[in-house]
XYZ file of C-alpha atoms in Angstrom:
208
model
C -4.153 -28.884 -2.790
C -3.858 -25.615 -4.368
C -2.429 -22.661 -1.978
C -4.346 -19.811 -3.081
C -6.596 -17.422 -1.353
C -10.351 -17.759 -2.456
C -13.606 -15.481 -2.516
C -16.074 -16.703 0.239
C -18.971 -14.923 2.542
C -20.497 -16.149 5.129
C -24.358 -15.020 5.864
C -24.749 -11.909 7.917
C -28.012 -11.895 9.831
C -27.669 -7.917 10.893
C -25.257 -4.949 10.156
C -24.592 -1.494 10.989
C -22.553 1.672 10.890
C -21.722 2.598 14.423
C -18.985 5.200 13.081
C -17.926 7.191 9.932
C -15.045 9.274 9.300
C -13.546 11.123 6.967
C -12.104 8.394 4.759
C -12.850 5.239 6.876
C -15.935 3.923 8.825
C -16.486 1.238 11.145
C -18.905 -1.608 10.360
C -20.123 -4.003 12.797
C -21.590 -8.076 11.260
C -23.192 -10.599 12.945
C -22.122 -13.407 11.342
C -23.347 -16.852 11.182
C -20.330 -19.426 12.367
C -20.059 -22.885 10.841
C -21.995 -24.184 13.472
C -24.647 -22.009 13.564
C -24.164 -19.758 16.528
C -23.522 -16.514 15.463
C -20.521 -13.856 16.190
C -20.369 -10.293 15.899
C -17.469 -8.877 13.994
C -16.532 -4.722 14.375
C -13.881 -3.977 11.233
C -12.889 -0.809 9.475
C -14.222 -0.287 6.063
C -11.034 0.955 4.321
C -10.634 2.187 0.503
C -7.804 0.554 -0.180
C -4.252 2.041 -1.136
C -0.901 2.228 -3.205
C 2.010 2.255 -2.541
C 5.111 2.547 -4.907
C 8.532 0.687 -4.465
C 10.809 3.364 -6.332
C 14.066 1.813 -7.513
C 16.822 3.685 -8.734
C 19.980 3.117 -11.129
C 22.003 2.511 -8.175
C 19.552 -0.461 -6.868
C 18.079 1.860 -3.804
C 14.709 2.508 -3.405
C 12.930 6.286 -2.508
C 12.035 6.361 1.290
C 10.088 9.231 3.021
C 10.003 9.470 6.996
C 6.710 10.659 7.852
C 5.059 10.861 11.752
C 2.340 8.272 12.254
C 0.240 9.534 14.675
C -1.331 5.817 16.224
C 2.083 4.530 16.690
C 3.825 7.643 17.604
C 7.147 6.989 15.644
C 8.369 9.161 12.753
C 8.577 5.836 10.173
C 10.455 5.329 6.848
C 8.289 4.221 4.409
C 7.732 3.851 0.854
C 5.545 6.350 -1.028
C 1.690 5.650 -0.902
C -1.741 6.782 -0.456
C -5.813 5.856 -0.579
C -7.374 5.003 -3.624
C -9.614 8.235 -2.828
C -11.982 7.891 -6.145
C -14.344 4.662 -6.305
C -13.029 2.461 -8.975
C -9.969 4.410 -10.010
C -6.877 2.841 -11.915
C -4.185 2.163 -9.238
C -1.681 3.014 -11.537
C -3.055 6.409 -11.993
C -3.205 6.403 -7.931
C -0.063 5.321 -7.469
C 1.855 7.679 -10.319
C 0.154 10.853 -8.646
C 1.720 9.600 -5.356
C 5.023 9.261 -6.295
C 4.518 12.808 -7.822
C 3.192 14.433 -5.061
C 4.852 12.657 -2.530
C 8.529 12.509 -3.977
C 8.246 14.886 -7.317
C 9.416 11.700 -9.241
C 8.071 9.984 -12.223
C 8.966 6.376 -13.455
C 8.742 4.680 -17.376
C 8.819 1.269 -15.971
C 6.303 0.247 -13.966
C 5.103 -3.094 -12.577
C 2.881 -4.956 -9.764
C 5.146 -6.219 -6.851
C 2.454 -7.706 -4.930
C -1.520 -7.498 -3.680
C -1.494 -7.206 0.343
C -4.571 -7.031 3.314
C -2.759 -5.148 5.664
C -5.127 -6.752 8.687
C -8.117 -8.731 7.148
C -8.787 -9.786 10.476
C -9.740 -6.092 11.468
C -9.640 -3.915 8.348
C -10.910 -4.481 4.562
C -7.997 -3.125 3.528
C -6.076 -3.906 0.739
C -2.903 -2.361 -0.645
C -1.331 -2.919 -4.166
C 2.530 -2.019 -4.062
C 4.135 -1.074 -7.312
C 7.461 -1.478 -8.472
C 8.674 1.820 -10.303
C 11.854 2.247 -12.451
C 13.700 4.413 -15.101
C 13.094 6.915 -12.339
C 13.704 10.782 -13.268
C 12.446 14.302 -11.656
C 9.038 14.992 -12.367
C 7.958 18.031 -14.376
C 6.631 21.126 -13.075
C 6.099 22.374 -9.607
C 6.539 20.216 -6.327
C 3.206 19.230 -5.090
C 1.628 21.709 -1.810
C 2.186 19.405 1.259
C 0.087 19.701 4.356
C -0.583 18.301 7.438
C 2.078 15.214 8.326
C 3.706 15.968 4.789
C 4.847 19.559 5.951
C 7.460 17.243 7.840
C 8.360 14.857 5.318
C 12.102 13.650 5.030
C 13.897 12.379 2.175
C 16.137 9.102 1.731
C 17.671 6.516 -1.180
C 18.745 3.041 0.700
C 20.542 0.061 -1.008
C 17.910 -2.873 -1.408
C 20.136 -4.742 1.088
C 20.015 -2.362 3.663
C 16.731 -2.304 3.740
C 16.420 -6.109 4.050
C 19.072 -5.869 7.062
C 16.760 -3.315 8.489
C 13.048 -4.898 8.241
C 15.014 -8.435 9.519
C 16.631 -6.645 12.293
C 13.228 -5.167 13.500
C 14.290 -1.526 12.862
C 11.987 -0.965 9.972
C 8.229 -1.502 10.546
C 6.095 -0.122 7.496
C 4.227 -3.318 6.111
C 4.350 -1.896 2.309
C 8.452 -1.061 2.961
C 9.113 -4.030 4.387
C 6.674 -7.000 2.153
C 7.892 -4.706 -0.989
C 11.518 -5.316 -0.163
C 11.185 -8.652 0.633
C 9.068 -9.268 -2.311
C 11.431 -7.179 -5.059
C 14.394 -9.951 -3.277
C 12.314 -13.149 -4.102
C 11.209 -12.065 -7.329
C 15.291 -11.127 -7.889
C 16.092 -14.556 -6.731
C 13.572 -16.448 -8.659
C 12.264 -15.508 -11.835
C 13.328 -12.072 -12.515
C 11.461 -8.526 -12.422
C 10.572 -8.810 -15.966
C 8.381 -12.005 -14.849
C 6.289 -9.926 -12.771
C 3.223 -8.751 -13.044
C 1.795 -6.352 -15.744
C 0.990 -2.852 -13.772
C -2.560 -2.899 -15.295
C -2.961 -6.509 -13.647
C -6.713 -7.457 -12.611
C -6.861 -6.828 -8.984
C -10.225 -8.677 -7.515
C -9.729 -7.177 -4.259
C -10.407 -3.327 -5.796
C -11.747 -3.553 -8.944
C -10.600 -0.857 -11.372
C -11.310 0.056 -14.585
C -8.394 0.904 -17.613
C-alpha cells in the first residue's frame, strides 16, 4: 500500500455561509456518511498561507515573536502570511513576507514541506519555504501595523529550536514542522534533494 494522501469528496446534500469575515468565513456541509446517514460539518474556509524557514550562514533560522490574540501568548514563529490574491505564486507570497516581515531577501530558495494546519476544522493549507544566501533587503523597512507594531527579532541555532519544539516550549506549527522537517531532510537526503520552490502544489493551485 502506498502512504500518500489522495483527492476525495464526499456528496454534500446542502451548504451554507452562516459567517464571513474579513479574510475567512465559516461554511457549514451536510455530508453524506458511508452509510448513508448524513452529518453536518461547520469548518473555516481559509486562503491558505506561507511561511518562510530563513536560514542563515551560521545554521540559525529568523524568528519573530508576535502576540496571538486566540491563544493569548506572545509566540516565536517563523515569518508568514495569507496567500491574499486568488491564485498567486507562493513564492512571490512568501518573498514579500520575508520582506515585510524581516526586511530580508534570500537567492536560494526551496519547498520544505505542504501542511493542513487542522483539516479536521479549517481548509487550510500552508506551504513553508526554506530560504538561504540570506542578505538585507533593499530599500525602506516595510510600515507595520496592528500586532506587527510589536514585533521582536531573533536568530536561533537549528538545534535549539529542535530542543525547544521537543521540550514543549515552542508551539507555532510552521516553526516547529519546518524545523523538524529542515532536520530529516539534513539527515536523509540533503537540502539540495528537496523540492523545487516553483513545485506544483494541488492543495492551492498557482500559476508561474
Amino acid at each position: 500500500m502506498t502512504i500518500k494522501d489522495t483527492p476525495q469528496e464526499w456528496e454534500i446534500r446542502a451548504t451554507g455561509t452562516p459567517f464571513v469575515g474579513n479574510k475567512t468565513s465559516v461554511r457549514t456541509d451536510d455530508v453524506v456518511m458511508p452509510d448513508g446517514t448524513v452529518a453536518r460539518r461547520d469548518y473555516q474556509v481559509h486562503p491558505g498561507s506561507v511561511a518562510v524557514l530563513a536560514l542563515d550562514d551560521e545554521d540559525r533560522v529568523l524568528l519573530i515573536r508576535q502576540y496571538r490574540h486566540p491563544v493569548r501568548q506572545k509566540l516565536w514563529e517563523i515569518p508568514a502570511g495569507l496567500l491574499d490574491v486568488p491564485g498567486e505564486n507562493p513564492l512571490h507570497a512568501a518573498q514579500r513576507e520575508l520582506y515585510e516581515e524581516a526586511h530580508v531577501k534570500a537567492e536560494d530558495w526551496r519547498v520544505l514541506t505542504d501542511v493542513y494546519t487542522t483539516p479536521g476544522g479549517c481548509d487550510e493549507a500552508v506551504r513553508i519555504f526554506l530560504a538561504r544566501n540570506l542578505s538585507e533587503a533593499d530599500g525602506e523597512r516595510f510600515a507595520a501595523e496592528d500586532e506587527e507594531i510589536d514585533l521582536e527579532y531573533a536568530r536561533v541555532s537549528v538545534a535549539e529550536l529542535v530542543r525547544g519544539v521537543l521540550a514543549g516550549e515552542l508551539h507555532n506549527n510552521c516553526l516547529a514542522v519546518g524545523v523538524l522537517s529542515l532536520t530529516a531532510a539534513r539527515a536523509g537526503d540533503g537540502l539540495d534533494a528537496l523540492r523545487p520552490a516553483d513545485a506544483p502544489w494541488p492543495a492551492r493551485p498557482f500559476e508561474s
